[in-house]
Structures are given as C-alpha cells and as structure tokens.
Short mmCIF file of C-alpha atoms in Angstrom, two decimals:
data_model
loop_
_atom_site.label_atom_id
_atom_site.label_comp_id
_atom_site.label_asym_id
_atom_site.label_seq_id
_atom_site.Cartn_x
_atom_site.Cartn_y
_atom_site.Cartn_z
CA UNK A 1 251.15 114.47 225.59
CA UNK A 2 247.41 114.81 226.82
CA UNK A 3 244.72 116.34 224.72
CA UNK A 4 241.38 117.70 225.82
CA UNK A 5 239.04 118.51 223.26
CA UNK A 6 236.16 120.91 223.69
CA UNK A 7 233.43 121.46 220.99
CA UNK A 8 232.13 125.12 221.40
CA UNK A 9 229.83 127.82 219.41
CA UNK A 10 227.28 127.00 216.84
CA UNK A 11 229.43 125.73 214.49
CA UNK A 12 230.40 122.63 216.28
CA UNK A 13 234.17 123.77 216.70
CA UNK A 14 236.92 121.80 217.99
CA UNK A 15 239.31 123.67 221.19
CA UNK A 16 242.16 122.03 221.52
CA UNK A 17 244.17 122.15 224.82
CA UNK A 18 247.59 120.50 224.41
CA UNK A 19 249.72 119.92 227.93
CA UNK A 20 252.05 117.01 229.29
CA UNK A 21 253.59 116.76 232.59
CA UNK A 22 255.15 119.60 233.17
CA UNK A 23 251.70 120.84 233.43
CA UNK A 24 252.62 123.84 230.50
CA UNK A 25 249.83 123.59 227.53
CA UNK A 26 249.22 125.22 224.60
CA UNK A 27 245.56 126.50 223.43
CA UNK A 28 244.81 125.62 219.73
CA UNK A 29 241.59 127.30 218.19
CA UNK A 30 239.59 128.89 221.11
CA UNK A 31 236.43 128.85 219.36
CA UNK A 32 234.48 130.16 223.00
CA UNK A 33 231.70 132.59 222.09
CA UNK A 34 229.56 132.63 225.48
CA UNK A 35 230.16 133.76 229.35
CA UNK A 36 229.67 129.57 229.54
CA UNK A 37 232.06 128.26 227.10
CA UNK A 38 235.01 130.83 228.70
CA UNK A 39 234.02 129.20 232.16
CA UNK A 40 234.50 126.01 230.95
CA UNK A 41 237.93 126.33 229.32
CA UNK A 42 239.23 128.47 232.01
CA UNK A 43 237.68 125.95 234.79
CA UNK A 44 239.93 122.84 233.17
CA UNK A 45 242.92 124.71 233.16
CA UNK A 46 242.55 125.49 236.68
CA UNK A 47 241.60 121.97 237.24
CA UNK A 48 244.26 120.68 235.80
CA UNK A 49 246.76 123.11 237.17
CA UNK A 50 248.09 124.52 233.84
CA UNK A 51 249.60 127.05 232.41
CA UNK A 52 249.17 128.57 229.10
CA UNK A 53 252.10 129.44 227.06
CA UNK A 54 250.52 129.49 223.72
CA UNK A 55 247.85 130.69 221.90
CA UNK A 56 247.66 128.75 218.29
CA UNK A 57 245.33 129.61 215.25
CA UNK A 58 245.54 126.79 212.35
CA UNK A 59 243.65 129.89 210.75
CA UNK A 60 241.29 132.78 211.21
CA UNK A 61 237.87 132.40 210.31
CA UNK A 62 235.22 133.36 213.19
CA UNK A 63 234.42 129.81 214.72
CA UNK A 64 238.23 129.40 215.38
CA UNK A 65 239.09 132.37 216.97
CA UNK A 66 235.85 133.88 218.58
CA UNK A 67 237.95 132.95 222.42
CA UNK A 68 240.93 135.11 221.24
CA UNK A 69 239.74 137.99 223.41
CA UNK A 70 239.73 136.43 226.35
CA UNK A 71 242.29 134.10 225.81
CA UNK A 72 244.62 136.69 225.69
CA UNK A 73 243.39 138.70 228.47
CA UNK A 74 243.19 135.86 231.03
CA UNK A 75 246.59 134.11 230.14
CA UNK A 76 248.62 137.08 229.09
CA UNK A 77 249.48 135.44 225.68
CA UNK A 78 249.56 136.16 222.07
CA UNK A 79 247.97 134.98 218.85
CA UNK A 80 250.41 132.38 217.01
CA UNK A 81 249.40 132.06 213.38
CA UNK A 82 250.75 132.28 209.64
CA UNK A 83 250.82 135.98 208.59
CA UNK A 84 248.93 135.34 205.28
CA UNK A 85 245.47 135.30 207.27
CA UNK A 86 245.74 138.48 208.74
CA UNK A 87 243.06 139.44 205.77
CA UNK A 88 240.85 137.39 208.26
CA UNK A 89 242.03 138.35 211.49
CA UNK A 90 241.22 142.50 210.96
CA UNK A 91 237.98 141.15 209.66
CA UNK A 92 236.82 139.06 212.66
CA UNK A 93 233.88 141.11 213.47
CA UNK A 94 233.11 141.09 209.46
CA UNK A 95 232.70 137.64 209.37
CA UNK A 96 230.73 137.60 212.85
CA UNK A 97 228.31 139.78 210.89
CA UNK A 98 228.49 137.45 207.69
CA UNK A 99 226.77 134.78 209.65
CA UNK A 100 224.74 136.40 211.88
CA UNK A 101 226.97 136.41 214.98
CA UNK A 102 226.32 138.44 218.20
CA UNK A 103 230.38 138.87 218.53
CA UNK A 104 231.36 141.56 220.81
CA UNK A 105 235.29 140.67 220.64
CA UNK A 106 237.47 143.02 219.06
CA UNK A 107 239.28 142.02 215.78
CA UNK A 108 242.37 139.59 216.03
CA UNK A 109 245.94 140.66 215.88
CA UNK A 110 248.68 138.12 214.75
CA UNK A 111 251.58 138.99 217.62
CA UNK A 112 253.31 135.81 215.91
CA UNK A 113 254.03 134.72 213.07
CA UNK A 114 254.26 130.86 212.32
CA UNK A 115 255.60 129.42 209.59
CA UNK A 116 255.95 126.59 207.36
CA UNK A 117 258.81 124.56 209.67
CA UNK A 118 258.93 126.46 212.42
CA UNK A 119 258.75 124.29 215.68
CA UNK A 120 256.94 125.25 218.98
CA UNK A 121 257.78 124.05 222.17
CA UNK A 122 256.24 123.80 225.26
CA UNK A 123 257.33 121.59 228.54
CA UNK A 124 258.46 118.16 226.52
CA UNK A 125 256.12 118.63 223.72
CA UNK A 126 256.98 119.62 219.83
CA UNK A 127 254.58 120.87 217.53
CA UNK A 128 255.96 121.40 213.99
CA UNK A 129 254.38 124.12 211.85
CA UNK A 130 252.82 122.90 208.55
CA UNK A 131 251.71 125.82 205.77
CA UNK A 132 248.05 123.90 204.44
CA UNK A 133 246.43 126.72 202.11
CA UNK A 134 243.42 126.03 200.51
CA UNK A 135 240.75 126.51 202.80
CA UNK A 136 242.19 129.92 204.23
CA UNK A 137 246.12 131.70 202.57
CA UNK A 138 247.67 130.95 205.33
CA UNK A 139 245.86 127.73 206.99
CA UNK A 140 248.23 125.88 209.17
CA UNK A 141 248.66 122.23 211.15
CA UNK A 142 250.50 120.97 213.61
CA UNK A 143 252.23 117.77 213.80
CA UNK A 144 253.07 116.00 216.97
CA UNK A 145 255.66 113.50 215.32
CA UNK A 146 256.50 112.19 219.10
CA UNK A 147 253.11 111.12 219.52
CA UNK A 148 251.60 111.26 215.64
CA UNK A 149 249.14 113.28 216.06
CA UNK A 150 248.08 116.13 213.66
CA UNK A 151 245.75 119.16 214.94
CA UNK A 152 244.59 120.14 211.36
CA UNK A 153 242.06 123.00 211.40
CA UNK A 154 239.94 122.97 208.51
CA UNK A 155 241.80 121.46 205.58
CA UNK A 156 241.04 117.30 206.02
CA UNK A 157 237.72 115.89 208.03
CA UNK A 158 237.05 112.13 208.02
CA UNK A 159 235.91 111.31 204.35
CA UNK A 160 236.10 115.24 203.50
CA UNK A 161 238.01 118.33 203.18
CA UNK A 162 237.35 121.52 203.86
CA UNK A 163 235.45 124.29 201.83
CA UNK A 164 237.09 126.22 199.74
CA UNK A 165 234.04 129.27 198.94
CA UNK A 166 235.16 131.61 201.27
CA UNK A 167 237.77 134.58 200.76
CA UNK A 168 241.17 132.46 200.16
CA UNK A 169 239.91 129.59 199.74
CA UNK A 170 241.21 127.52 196.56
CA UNK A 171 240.47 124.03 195.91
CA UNK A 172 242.96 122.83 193.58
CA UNK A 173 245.52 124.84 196.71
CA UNK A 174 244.03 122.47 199.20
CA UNK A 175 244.20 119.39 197.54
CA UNK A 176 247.59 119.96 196.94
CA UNK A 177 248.13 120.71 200.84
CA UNK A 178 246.75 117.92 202.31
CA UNK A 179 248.37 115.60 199.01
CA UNK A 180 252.23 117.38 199.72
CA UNK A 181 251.85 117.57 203.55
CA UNK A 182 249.36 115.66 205.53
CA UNK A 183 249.70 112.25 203.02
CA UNK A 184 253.30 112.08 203.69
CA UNK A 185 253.00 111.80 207.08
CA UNK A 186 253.04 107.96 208.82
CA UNK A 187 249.80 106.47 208.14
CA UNK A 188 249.01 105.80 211.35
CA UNK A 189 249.03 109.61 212.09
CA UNK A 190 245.64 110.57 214.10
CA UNK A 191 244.33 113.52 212.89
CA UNK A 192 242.15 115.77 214.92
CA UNK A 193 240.87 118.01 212.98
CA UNK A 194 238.35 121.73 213.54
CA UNK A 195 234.80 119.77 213.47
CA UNK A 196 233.70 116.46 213.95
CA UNK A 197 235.42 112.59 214.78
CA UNK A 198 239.11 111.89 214.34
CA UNK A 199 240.50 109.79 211.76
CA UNK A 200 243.89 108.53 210.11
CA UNK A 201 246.27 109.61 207.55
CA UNK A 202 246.11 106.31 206.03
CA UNK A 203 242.38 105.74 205.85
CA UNK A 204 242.16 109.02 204.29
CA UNK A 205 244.49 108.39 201.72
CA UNK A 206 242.96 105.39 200.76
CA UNK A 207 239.13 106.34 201.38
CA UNK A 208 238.80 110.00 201.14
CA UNK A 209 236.07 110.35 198.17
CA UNK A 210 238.06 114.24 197.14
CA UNK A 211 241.55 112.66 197.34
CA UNK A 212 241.40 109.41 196.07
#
C-alpha cells in the first residue's frame, strides 16, 4: 500500500490518497478548497496513473469534505461515509459560513453508507470500517490491518484528541471511541490522522495527556 498525503485549505487538513499496484486508489478526506489545490490532487493521480474508485469521508465537517464537488465530478464516484453525519453533510455550506468560508460547492450527499465492520476493497488493499463518535455522530476510521495503518479523521492527534464543541460532538463518546477501538489495535499501528504528524497506537496509549 502507498500513501500520499496532501495538507490543503486553511485548516491545515490532511488528503489522503490510498493506491497499491494495481494502480486503483481510494480518496480519503478531499479537503481541496481552491482552483490550485484541485490541480494538485488531480495532477498526482494522473502522474501516478490511477484510478479512483472511492471517495471516503471519516466525517463531514467543512475542512474534510470542501473537494467533494469535484471529486465526484472528475472521477465519477460517490461519497462513502457513516449515515449518522448526514446532519453535517446537508449543512456543508452552513458550516462554510460558520467560519467564514468563500465555499461555492454544493452541500454533500452520502451515496454510501459505511458502517461499523464493513470492509472496502480496492486492487489488493482492505480498509475496515471503524464507527469513532465523539467528535462528529457518525465519525469513522479506517484500519489497514495488512499494513497497520489507521486513517483516523479527527478523533486521536499525537498527544490530543479531537474537539468535541461542535454539533455531535461528545467527549465522554470520544474517549470511549478511541479507548474501545483505536487502543485495541497492535501498538505499533501508525496512525495518520486529519491534521498534523503521525504517531502510534502505543505511544498514545501510554502518553496521551486525555487518555492516560
């Protein structure tokens, strides 16, 4: 499995594009909200000679799914994500509005729904579908287990967790999450989460100042 991570908008959001060797990838969080940033994911696919089979959100909040739009024009695909968020997704251009975003997307529509176990496949590669509330209703991972790694959206950062004062979030919810489903995973798990560096199950478990 190779990984290319982008690191688009204002917010300092993580793309994810997943793909092996039979050159079929799936896009995790297009966060693109400029002419630039839609050139630049669409210029590495072509690069790269991919194609997109997948369009993931771990959830629904603006910074995570400003690219929808023209993901799903370019590619032809639909958006993958738990159900419980759709409060979000018909309120994309709400929440540009909340924080002062020039968005002129439309709002998202879930054409999938992913749940807690489910399994998606593309070329070699498994993803398995992890429910993580807390930070959004219906927040979601996915967990490599061939290759441990763990694209987590929002819910765990290196020494943090995600913030829980926006509509859904609950903190005692997420705590649980990322207690019942992320630290149960191998330690040596990478986790790659929405903003900022990588980390490890394990050091989180043991160093996480919210957890602990």
């Amino acid at each position: 499995m190779e990984i290319k991570i982008f690191t688009f908008n204002p917010f300092g959001e993580h793309t994810y594009i997943v793909y092996d060797k039979t050159c079929e990838c799936a896009i995790i969080d297009p966060g693109m909200m400029s002419d630039d940033e839609n050139a630049e994911l669409a210029e590495f696919i072509e690069a790269h000679n991919l194609r997109p089979t997948h369009l993931i959100n771990t959830h629904m909040h603006i910074d995570h799914v400003a690219g929808n739009n023209f993901v799903e024009k370019r590619y032809g695909l639909v958006a993958e994500c738990n159900i419980e968020d759709a409060y979000l997704a018909e309120r994309v251009k709400n929440q540009a509005q909340m924080f002062g975003i020039d968005y002129k997307g439309s709002d998202v529509v879930i054409g999938k729904q992913l749940n807690d176990g489910d399994v998606v496949t593309f070329g070699e590669t498994e993803l398995k579908v992890l429910h993580v509330p807390g930070h959004s209703k219906g927040h979601i991972a996915l967990y490599c287990e061939a290759d441990k790694r763990l694209f987590c959206g929002d819910v765990l950062f290196q020494m943090s967790i995600g913030r829980t004062d926006l509509p859904g979030g609950d903190y005692r919810t997420l705590l649980t999450s990322i207690e019942t489903k992320l630290y149960t995973l191998p330690d040596d798990t990478i986790v790659l989460p929405g903003h900022g560096g990588a980390t490890e199950i394990g050091f989180e478990k043991a160093h996480n100042p919210y957890t602990v």
